[in-house]
Short mmCIF file of C-alpha atoms in Angstrom, two decimals:
data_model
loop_
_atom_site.label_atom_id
_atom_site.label_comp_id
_atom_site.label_asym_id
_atom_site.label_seq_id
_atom_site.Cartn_x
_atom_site.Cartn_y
_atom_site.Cartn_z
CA UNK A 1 -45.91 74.94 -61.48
CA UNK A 2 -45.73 73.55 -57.64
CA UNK A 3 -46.68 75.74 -54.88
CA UNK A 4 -44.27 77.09 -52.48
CA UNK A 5 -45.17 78.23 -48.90
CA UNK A 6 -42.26 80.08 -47.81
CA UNK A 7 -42.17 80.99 -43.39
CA UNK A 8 -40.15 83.77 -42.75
CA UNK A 9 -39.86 86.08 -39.76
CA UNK A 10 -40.31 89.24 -40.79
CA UNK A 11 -40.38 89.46 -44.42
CA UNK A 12 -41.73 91.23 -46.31
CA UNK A 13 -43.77 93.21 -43.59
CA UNK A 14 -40.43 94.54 -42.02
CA UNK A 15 -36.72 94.28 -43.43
CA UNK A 16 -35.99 91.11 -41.81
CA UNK A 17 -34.44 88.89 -44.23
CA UNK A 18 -34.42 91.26 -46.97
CA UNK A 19 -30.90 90.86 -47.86
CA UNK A 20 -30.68 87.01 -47.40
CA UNK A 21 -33.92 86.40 -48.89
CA UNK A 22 -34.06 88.62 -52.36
CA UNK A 23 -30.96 86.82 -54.01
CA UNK A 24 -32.87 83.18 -53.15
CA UNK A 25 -36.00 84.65 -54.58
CA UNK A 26 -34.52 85.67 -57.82
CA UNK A 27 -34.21 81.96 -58.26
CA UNK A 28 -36.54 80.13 -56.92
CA UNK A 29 -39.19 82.20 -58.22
CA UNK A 30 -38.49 80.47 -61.80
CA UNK A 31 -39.45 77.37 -60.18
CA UNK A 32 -42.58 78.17 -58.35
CA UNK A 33 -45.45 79.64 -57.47
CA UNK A 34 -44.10 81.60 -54.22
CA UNK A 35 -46.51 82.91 -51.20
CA UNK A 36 -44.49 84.28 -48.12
CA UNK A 37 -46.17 83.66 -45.01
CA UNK A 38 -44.71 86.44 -42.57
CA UNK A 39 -44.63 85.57 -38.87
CA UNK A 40 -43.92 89.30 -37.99
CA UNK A 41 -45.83 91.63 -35.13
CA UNK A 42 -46.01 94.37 -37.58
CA UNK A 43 -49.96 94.70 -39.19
CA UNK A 44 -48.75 97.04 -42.04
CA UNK A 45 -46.32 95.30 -44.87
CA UNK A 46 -43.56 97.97 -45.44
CA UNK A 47 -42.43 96.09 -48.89
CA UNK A 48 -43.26 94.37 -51.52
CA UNK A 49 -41.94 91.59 -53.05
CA UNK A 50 -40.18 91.58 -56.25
CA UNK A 51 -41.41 88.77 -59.36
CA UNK A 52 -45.45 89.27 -58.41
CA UNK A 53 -44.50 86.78 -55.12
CA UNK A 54 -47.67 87.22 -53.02
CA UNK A 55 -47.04 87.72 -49.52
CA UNK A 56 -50.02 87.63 -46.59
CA UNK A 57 -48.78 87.63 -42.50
CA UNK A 58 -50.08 85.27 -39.66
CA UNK A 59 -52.06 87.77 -37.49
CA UNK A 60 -50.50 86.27 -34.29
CA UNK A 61 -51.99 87.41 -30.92
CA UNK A 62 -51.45 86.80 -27.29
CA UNK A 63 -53.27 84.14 -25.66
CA UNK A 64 -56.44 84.76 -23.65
CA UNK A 65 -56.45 83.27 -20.15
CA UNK A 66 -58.37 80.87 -20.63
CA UNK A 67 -56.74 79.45 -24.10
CA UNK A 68 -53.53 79.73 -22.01
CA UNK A 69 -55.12 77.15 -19.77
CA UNK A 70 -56.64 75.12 -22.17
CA UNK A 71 -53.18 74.67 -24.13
CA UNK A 72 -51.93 73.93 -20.60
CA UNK A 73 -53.98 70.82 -20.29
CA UNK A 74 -53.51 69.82 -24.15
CA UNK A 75 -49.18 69.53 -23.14
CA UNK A 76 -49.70 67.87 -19.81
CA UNK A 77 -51.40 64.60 -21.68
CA UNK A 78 -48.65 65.92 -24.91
CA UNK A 79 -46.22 62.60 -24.74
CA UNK A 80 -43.50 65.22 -26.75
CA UNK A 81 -43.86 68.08 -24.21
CA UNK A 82 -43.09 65.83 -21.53
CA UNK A 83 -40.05 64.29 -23.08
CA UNK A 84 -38.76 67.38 -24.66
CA UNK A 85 -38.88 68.65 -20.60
CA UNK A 86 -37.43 65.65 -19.30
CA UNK A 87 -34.46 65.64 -22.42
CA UNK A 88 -33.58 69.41 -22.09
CA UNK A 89 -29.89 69.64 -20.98
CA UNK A 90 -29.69 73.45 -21.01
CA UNK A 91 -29.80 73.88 -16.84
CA UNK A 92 -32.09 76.08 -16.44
CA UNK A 93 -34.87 75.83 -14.07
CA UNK A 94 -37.71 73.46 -14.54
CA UNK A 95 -40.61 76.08 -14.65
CA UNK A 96 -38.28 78.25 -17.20
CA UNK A 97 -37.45 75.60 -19.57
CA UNK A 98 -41.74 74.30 -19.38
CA UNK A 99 -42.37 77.74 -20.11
CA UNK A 100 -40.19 77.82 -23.64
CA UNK A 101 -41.53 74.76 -24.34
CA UNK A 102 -45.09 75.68 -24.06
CA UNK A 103 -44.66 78.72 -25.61
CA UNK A 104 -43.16 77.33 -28.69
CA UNK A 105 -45.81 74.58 -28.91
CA UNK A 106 -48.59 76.97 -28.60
CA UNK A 107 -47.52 79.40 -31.43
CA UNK A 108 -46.57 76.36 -33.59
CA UNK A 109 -49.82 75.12 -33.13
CA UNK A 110 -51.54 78.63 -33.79
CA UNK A 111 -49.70 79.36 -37.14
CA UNK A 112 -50.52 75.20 -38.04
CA UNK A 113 -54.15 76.15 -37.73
CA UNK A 114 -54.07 79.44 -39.25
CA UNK A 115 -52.76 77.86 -42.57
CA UNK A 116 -54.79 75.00 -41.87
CA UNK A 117 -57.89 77.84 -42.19
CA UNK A 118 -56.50 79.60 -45.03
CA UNK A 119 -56.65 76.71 -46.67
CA UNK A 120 -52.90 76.22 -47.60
CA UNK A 121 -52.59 72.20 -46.64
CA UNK A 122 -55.30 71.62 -49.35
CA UNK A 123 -52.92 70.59 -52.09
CA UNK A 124 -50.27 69.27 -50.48
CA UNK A 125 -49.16 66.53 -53.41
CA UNK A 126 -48.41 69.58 -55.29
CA UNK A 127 -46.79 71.97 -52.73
CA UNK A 128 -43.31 72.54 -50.87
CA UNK A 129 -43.35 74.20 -47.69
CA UNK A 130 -40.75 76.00 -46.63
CA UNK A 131 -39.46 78.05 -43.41
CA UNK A 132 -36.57 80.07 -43.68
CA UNK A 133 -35.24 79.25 -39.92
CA UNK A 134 -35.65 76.36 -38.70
CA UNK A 135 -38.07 77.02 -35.32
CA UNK A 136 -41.54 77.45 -34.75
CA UNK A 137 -42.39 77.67 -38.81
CA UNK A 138 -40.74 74.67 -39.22
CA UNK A 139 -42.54 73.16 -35.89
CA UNK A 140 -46.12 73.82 -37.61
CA UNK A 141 -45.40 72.24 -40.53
CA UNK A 142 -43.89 69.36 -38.71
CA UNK A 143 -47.44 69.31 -36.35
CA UNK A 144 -49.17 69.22 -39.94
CA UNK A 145 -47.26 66.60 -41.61
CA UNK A 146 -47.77 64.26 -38.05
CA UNK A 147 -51.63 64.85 -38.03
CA UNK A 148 -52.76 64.78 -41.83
CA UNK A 149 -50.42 64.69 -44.18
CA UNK A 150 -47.05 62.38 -43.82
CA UNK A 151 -46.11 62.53 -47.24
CA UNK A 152 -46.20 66.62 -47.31
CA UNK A 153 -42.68 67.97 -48.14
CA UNK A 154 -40.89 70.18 -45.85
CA UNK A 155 -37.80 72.04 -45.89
CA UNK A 156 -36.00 74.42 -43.53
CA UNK A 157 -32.81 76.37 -43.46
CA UNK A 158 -30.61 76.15 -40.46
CA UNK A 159 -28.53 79.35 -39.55
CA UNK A 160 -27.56 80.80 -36.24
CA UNK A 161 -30.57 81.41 -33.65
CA UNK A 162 -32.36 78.44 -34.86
CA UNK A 163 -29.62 76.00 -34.73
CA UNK A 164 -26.89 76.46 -31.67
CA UNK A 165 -28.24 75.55 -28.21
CA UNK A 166 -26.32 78.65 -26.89
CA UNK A 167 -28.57 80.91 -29.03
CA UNK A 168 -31.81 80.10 -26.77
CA UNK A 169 -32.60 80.51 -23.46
CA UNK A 170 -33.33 77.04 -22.82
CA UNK A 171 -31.39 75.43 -26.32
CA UNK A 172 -32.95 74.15 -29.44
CA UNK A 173 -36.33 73.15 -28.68
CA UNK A 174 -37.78 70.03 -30.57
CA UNK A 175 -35.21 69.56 -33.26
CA UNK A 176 -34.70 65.60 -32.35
CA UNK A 177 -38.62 65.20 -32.65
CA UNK A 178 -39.16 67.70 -35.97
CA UNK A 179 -35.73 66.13 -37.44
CA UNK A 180 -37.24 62.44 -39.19
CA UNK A 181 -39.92 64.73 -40.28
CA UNK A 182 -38.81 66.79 -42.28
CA UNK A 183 -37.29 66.27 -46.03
CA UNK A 184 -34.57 68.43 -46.85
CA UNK A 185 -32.50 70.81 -44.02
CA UNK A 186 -30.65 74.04 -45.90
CA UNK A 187 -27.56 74.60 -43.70
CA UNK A 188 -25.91 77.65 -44.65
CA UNK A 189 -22.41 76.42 -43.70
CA UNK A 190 -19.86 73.38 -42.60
CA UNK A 191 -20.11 74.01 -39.11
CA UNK A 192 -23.17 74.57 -38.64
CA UNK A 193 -24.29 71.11 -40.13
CA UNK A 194 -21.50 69.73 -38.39
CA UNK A 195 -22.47 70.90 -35.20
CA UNK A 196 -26.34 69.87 -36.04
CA UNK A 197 -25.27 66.22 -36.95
CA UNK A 198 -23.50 65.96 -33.32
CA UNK A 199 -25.92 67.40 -31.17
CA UNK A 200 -29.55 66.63 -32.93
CA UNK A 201 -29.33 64.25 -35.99
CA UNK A 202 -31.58 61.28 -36.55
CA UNK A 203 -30.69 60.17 -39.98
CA UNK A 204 -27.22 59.43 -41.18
CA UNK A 205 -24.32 62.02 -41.31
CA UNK A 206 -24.36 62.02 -45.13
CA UNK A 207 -28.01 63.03 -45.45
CA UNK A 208 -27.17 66.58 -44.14
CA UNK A 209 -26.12 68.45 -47.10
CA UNK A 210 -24.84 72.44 -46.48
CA UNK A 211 -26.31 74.87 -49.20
CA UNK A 212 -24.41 78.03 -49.08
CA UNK A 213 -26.25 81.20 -49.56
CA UNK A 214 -24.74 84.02 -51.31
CA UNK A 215 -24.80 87.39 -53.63
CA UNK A 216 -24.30 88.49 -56.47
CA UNK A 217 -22.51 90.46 -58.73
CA UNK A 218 -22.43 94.18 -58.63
CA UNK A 219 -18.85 94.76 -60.05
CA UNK A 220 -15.91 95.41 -58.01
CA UNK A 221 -15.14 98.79 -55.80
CA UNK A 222 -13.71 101.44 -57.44
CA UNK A 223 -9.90 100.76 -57.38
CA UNK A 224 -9.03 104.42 -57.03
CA UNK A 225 -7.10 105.13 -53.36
CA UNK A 226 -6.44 108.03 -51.22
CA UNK A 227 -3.84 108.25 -48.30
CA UNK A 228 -7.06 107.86 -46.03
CA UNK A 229 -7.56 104.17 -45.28
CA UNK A 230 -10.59 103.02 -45.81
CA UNK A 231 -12.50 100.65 -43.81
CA UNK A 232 -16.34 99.28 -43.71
CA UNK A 233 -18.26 97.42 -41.52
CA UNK A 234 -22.20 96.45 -41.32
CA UNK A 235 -23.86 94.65 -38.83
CA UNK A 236 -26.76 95.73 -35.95
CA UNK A 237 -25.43 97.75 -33.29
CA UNK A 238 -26.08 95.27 -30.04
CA UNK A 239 -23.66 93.92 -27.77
CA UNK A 240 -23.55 90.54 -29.66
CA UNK A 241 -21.48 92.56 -32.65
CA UNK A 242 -18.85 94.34 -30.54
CA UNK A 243 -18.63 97.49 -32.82
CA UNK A 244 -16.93 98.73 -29.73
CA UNK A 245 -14.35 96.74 -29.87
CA UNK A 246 -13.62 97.75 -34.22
CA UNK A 247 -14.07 101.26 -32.46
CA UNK A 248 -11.06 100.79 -29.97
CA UNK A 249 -8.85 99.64 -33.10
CA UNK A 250 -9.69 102.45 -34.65
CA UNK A 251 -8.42 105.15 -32.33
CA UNK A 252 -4.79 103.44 -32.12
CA UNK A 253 -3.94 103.69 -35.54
CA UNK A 254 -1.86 107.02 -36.36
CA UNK A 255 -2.35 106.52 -40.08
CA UNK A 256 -5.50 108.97 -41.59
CA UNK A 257 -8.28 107.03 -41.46
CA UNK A 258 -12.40 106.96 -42.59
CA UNK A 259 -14.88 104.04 -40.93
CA UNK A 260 -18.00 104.08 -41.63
CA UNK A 261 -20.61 101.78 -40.09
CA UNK A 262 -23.87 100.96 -41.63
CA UNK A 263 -26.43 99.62 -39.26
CA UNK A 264 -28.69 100.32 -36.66
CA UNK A 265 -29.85 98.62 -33.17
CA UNK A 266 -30.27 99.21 -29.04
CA UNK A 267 -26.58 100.30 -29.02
CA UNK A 268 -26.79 102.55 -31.70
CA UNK A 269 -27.05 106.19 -29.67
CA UNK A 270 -24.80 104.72 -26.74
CA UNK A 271 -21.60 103.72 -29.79
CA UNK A 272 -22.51 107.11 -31.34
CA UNK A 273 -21.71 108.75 -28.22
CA UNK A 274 -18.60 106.70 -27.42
CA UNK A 275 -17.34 107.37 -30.70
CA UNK A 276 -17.57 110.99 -29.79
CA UNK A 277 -15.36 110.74 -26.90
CA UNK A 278 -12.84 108.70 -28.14
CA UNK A 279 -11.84 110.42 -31.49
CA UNK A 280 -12.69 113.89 -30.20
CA UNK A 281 -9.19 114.76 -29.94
CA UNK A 282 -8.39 111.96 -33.26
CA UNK A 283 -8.33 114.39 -36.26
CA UNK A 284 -6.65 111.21 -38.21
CA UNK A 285 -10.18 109.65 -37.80
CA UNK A 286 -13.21 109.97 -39.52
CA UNK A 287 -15.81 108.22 -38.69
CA UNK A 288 -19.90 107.79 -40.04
CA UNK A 289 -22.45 105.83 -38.21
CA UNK A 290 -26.01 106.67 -40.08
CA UNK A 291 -27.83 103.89 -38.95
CA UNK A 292 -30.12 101.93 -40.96
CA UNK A 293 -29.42 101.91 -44.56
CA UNK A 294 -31.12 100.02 -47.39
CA UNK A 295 -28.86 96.74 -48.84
CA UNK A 296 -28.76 98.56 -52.31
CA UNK A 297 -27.39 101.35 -50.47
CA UNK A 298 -24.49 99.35 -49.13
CA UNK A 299 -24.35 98.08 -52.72
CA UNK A 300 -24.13 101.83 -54.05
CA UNK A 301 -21.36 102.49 -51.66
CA UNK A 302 -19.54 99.59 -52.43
CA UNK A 303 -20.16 100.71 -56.03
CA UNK A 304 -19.02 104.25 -55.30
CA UNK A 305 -16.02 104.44 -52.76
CA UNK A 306 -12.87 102.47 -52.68
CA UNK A 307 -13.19 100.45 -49.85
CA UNK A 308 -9.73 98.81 -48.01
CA UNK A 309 -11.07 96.53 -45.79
CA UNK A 310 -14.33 95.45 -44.17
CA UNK A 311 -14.40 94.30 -40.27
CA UNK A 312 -16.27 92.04 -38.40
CA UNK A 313 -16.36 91.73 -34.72
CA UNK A 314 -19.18 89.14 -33.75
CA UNK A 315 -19.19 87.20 -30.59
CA UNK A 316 -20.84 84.53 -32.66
CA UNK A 317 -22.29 84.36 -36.57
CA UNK A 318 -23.89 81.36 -38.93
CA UNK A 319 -22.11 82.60 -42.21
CA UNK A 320 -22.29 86.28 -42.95
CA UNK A 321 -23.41 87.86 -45.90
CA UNK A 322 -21.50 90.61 -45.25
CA UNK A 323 -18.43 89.32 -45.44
CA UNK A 324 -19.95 87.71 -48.88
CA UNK A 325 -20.70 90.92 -50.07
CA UNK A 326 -17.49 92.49 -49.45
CA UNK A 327 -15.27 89.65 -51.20
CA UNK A 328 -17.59 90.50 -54.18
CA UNK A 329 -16.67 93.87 -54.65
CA UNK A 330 -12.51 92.18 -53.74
CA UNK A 331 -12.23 93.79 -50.29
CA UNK A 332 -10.09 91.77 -47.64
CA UNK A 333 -11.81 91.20 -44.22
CA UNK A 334 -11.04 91.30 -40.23
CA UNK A 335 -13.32 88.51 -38.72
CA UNK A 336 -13.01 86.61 -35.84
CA UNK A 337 -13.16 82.60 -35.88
CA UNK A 338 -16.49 82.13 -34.88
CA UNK A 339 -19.38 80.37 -36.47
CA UNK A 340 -18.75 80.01 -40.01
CA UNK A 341 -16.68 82.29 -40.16
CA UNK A 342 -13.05 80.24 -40.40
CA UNK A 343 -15.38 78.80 -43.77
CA UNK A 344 -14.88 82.62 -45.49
CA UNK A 345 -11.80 84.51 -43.86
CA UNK A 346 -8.36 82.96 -44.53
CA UNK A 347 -4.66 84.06 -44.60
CA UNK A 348 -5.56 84.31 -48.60
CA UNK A 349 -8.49 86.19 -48.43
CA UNK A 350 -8.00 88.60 -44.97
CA UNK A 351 -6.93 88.02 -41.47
CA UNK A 352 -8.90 85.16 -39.15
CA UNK A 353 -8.46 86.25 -35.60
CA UNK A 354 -9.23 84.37 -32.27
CA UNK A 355 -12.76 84.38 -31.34
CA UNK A 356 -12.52 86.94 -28.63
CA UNK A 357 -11.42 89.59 -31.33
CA UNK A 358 -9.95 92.37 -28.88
CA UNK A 359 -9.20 95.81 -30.13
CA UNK A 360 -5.83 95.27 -29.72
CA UNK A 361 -6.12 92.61 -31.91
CA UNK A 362 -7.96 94.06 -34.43
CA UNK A 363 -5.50 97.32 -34.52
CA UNK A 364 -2.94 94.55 -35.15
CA UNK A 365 -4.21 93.17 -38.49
CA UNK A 366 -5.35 96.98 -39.73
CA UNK A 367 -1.54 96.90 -39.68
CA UNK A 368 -0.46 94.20 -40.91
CA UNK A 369 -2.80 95.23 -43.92
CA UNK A 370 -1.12 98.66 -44.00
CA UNK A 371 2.32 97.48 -44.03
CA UNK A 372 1.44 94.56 -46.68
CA UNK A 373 3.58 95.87 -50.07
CA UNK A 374 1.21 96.85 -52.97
CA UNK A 375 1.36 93.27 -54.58
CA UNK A 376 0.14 91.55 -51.34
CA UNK A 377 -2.99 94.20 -50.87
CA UNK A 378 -3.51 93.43 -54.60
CA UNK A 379 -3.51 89.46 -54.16
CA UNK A 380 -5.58 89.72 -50.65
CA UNK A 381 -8.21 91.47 -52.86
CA UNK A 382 -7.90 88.97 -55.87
CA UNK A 383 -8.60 86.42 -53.73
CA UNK A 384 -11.57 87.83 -51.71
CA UNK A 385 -13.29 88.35 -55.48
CA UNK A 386 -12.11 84.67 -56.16
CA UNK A 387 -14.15 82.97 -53.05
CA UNK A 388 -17.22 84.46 -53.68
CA UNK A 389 -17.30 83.59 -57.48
CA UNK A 390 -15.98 80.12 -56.15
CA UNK A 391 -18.59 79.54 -53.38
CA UNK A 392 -20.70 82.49 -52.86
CA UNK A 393 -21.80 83.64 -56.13
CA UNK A 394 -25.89 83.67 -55.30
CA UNK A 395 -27.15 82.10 -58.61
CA UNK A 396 -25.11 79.43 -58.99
CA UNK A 397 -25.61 78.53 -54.78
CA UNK A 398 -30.07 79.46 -55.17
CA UNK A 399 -30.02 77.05 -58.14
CA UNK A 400 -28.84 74.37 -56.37
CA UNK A 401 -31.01 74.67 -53.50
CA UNK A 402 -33.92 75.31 -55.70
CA UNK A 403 -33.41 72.16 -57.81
CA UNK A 404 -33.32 70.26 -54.63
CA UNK A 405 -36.33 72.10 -53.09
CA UNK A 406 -38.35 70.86 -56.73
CA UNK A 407 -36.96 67.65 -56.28
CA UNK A 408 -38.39 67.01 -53.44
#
């Protein structure tokens, strides 16, 4: 069985990509023989990975002085530091952007030779290696590949933070120099790779191939209603996901009403406390905001509550798994067009608003959901099953990727 070295983040030493991870694994573990490499801060690994996948984490630390020096001679004779500097479009100022660039060289370079030590480039005719976003995991590999092994297979995945230049302070660093290198890019939706192909592609369009993630099947939520409308959202509480904005909606509907928000984040005590004041004299409203909870906990709730609608507010997104999650259990959504979204959230499926997603226009499509006749709610949640067993359903979506991962 080939070996897989998989880059993530955080996982499984924090929660990281726990819930967009664990469906892949379920698959691709039938194909190899997995080791996570963990790129997270944290020394102590909080879980452990299902299937016997062995998991160990790059013990990254802050440069000394004097290796901060040394790696600043090594990029001023680099040819691609001083063309990524000279190609970077993102206006910032010169020292800023040779900063990033630096920075993302040297702990490329650091994690390179760390597997180099481990001993993980020793086999390389019968290994994949994998990062899960496509940045300074896939950047190692890439330095490996270009000083020992060109015919060593890489593959990435290309989501949000790792693929729009508006996601980093000073854009996508190195993607037109890593992108002839490496052998198979995962993009998790249309736009995404259509975007990529525009702004960083080296090989023809048709090489760039989108590979959905997804979920699976846990049933659908209970069909049982009240006269409270229900509505769920999940996301980290940071201005990026504009729970405020869901909350505003909220308090102008006169119907009875019970949100509860599962997530946690900088915002977290600051929405709790707005929340407060703005339903304080709202006895229609209910409202729950726990924080963190585990993903089979969301599962669970799905599994246990009737949910009417789930809501999304993001200024930006790749292609939630949220949103997948809720069409499996047949719950309608309220997302904005942003990202991938447009790719999920139709008039069949929910209600696609603009991108700016105001509360006034979020209010507006709680409404039109409440004044929908039972027949419409019913088809609106028949559809949002339909979609994800169409295009989301996480086996069928892993297998492909993990046939073309083997394959490579």
């Amino acid at each position: 069985m080939k070996k897989l070295y998989l880059i993530t983040d955080h996982y499984p030493y924090t929660r990281g990509e726990l819930p967009f991870l664990l469906p892949e694994l379920a698959v691709t573990h039938n194909y190899f023989d997995i080791l996570l490499i963990s790129r997270d801060l944290q020394s102590k690994q909080e879980l452990t990975p299902p299937y016997g996948i062995s998991a160990v984490r790059f013990p990254s630390t802050a440069p000394s002085k004097a290796a901060k020096a040394l790696h600043l001679a090594h990029c001023l004779m680099d040819k691609k530091y001083r063309r990524e500097i000279a190609q970077n479009t993102s206006g910032r100022p010169r020292k800023e952007i040779e900063a990033e660039v630096r920075n993302f060289l040297y702990n490329a370079e650091a994690l390179r030779q760390w597997m180099e030590r481990q001993g993980y480039f020793a086999d390389t005719q019968n290994a994949v290696y994998y990062s899960f976003w496509y940045s300074v995991g896939t950047m190692a590999l890439v330095l490996e590949k270009e000083k020992a092994h060109p015919d060593m297979k890489i593959a990435t995945r290309a989501h949000g933070y790792d693929l729009y230049d508006e996601r980093q302070p000073c854009g996508q660093l190195f993607k037109r120099y890593m992108d002839p290198k490496i052998d198979l890019i995962g993009f998790i939706s249309r736009v995404g790779r259509d975007y990529y192909v525009q702004h960083f592609a080296t090989k023809p369009a048709d090489q760039y191939r989108v590979y959905y993630l997804g979920v699976a099947d846990h049933g659908l939520c209970p069909e049982e209603r009240s006269d409270t409308l229900e509505i769920f959202s999940c996301s980290n509480v940071i201005p990026l996901k504009r729970i405020d904005h869901i909350a505003h909606a909220i308090q102008q509907l006169q119907v009875p009403v019970h949100w509860f928000h599962a997530g946690e984040g900088e915002c977290l005590q600051e929405m709790r406390a707005m929340c407060q004041t703005l339903f304080c004299e709202k006895p229609n409203i209910k409202w729950e905001m726990p924080g963190s909870i585990p993903n089979d906990a969301v599962i669970q709730y799905y599994q246990q509550h009737h949910v009417d609608l789930f809501i999304n507010a993001s200024e930006t997104e790749g292609l939630p798994v949220s949103i997948m999650e809720a069409y499996s259990f047949g719950v309608p959504v309220i997302a904005p067009a942003v990202g991938g979204i447009p790719e999920l959230v139709n008039a069949g499926t929910g209600y696609l608003l603009s991108p700016e997603a105001s509360a006034q226009e979020i209010a507006a499509a709680i409404q039109s959901w409440l004044d929908a006749t039972p027949m419409q709610q019913a088809s609106l949640r028949l559809n949002a099953r339909q979609i994800w067993h169409n295009s989301f359903y996480d086996k069928r979506n892993h297998e492909r990727f993990a046939k073309a991962l083997l394959a490579l």
